[in-house]
Short mmCIF file of C-alpha atoms and ligand atoms in Angstrom, two decimals:
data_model
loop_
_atom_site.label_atom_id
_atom_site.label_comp_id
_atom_site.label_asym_id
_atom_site.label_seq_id
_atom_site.Cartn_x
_atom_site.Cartn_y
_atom_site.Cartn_z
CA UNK A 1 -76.67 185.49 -77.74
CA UNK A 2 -78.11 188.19 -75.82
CA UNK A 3 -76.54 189.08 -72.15
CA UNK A 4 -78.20 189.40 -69.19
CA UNK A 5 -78.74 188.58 -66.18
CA UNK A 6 -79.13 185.04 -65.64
CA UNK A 7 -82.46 185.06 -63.82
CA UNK A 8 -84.19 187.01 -66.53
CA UNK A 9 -82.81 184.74 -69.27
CA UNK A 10 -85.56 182.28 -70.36
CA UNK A 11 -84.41 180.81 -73.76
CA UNK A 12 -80.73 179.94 -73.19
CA UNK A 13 -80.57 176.85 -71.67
CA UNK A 14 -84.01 175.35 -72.83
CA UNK A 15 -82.70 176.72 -76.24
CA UNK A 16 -79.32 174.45 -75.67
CA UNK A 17 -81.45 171.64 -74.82
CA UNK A 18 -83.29 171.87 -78.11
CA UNK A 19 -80.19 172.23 -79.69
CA UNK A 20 -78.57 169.47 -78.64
CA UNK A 21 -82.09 167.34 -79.85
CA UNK A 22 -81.41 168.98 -83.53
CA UNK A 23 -77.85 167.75 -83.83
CA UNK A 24 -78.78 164.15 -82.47
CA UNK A 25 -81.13 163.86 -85.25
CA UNK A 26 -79.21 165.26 -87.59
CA UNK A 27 -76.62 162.97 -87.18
CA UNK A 28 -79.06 160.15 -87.06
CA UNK A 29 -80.86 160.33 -90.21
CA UNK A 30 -78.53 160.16 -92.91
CA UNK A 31 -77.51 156.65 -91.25
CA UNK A 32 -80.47 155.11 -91.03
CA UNK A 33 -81.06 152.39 -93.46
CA UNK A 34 -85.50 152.90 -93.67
CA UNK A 35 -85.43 149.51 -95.39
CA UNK A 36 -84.40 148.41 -91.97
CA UNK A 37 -87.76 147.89 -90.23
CA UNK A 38 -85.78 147.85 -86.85
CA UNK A 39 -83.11 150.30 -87.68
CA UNK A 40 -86.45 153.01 -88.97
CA UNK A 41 -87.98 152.29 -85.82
CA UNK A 42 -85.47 153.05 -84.02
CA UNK A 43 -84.90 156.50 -85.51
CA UNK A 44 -89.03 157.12 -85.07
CA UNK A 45 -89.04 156.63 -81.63
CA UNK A 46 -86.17 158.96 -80.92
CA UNK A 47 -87.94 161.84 -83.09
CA UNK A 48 -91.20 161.24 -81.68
CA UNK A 49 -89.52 161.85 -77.82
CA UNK A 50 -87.96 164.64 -79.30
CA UNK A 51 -90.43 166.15 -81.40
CA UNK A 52 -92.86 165.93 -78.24
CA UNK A 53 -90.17 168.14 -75.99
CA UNK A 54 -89.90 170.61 -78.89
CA UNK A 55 -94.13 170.73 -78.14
CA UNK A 56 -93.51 170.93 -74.74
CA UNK A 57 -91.27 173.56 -75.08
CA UNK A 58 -93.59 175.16 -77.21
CA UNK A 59 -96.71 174.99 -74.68
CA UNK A 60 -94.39 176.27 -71.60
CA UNK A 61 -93.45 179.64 -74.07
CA UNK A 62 -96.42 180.29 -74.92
CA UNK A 63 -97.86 179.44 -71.46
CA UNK A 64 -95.07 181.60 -69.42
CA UNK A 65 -93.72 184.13 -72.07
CA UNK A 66 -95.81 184.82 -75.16
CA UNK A 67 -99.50 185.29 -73.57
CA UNK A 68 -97.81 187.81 -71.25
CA UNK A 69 -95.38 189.67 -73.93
CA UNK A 70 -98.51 190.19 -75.63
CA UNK A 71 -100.53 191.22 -73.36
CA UNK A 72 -98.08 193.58 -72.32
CA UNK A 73 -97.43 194.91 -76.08
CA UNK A 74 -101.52 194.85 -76.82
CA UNK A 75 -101.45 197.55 -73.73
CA UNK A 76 -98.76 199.68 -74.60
CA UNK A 77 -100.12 199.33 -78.35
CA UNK A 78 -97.22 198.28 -79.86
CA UNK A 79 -97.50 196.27 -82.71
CA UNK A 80 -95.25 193.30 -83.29
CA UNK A 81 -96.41 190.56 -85.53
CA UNK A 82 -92.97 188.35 -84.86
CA UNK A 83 -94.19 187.95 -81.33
CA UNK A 84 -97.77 187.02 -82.43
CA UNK A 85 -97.17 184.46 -85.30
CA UNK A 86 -94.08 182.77 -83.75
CA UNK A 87 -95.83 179.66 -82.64
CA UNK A 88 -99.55 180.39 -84.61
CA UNK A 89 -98.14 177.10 -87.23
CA UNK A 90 -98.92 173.63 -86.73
CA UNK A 91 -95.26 172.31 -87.90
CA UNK A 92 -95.02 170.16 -84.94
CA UNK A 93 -98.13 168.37 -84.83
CA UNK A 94 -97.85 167.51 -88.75
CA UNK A 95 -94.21 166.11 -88.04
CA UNK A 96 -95.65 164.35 -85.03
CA UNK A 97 -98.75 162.79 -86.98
CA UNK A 98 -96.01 162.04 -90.45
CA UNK A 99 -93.84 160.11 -87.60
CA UNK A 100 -96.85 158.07 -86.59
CA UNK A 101 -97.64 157.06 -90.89
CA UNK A 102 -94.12 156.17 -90.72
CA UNK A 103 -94.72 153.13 -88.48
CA UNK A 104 -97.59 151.78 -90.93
CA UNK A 105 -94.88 151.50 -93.05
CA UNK A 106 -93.34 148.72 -90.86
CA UNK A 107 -96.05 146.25 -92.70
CA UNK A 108 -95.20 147.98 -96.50
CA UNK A 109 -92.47 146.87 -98.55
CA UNK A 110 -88.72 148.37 -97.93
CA UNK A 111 -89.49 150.76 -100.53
CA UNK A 112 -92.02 152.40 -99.52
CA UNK A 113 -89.70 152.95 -96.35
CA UNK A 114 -87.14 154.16 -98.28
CA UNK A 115 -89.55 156.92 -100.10
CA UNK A 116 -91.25 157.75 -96.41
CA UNK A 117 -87.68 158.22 -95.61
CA UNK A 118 -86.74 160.74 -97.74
CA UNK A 119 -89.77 162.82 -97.08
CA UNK A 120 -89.11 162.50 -93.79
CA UNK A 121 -85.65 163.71 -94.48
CA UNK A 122 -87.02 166.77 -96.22
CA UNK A 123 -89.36 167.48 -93.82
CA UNK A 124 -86.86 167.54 -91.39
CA UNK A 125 -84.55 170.10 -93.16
CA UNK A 126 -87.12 172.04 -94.14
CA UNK A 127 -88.53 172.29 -90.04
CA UNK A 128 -84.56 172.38 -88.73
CA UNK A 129 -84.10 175.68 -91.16
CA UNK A 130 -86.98 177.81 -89.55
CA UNK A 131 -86.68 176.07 -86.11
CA UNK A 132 -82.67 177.55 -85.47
CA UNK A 133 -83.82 181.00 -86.66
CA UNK A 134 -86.62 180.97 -84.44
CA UNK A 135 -84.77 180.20 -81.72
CA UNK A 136 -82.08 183.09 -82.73
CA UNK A 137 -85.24 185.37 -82.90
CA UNK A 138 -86.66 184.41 -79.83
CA UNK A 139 -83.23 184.95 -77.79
CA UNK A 140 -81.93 188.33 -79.91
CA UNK A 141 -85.64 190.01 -80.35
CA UNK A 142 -87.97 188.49 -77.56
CA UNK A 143 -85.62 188.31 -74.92
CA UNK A 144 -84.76 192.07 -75.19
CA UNK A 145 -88.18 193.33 -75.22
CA UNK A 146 -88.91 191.27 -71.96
CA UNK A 147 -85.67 192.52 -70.35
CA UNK A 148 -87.44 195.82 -71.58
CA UNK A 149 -91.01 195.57 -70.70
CA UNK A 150 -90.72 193.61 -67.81
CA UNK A 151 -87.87 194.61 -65.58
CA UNK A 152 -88.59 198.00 -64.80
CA UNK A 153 -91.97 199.06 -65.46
CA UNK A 154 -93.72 195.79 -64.20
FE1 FEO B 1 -88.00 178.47 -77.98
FE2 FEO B 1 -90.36 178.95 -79.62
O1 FEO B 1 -88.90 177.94 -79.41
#
């Protein structure tokens, strides 16, 4: 990661806390049994807490950090499309609303548990890949340009 000085660093630690989410359910879901109505619960209401602080932490970046990086960039007419597009998908609210289907399938039969599982599984790889490299960007690209843009000239 990136050094500096810890006032000025804003992803580290919420980027350790999100970090720490990822592994959890990583660990979780190749032992839970979605026959299991209880044991499938379980797991969905653990990913719907966390999915909801990954929005959260979502909302507060764009909220505190990207409105004003861009700003900043749109006036010094620099282009950077990272900074622009980093949060413009709506991964999190489609894993949010596929968590919700997943508890109508409490009332379907254990195999169509088992199948929600497994796209739940993939959908969860598929989100962990881009979510750890976004991070990484956000802490090796962002973080220098606000160490850049911000500290001495604002
Ligand atoms: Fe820090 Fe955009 O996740």
């Amino acid at each position: 990661a990136t050094i500096c000085p810890e006032e000025i660093d804003v992803f580290s630690i919420p980027h350790s806390r999100m970090k720490e989410l990822v592994y959890k359910y990583l660990e979780m879901l190749p032992s839970t049994n979605f026959s299991d109505v209880v044991n499938m619960t379980t797991l969905l209401e653990n990913l719907l807490i966390t999915f909801r602080e990954f929005k959260a932490h979502e909302q507060i970046e764009n909220k505190y950090i990207m409105t004003k990086l861009k700003a900043k960039l749109r006036k010094l007419s620099i282009q950077n499309t990272a900074v622009c597009n980093c949060h413009s998908d709506n991964r999190l609210s489609e894993i949010l609303s596929l968590l919700r289907d997943g508890y109508r399938t409490a009332e379907e039969t254990a195999g169509d548990r088992v199948n929600f599982g497994l796209q739940l599984q993939r959908t969860l790889e598929d989100f962990t890949e881009k979510f750890l490299p976004h991070m990484e960007e956000e802490e090796e690209v962002f973080q220098p340009l606000l160490i850049k843009y911000f500290t001495l000239m604002s």
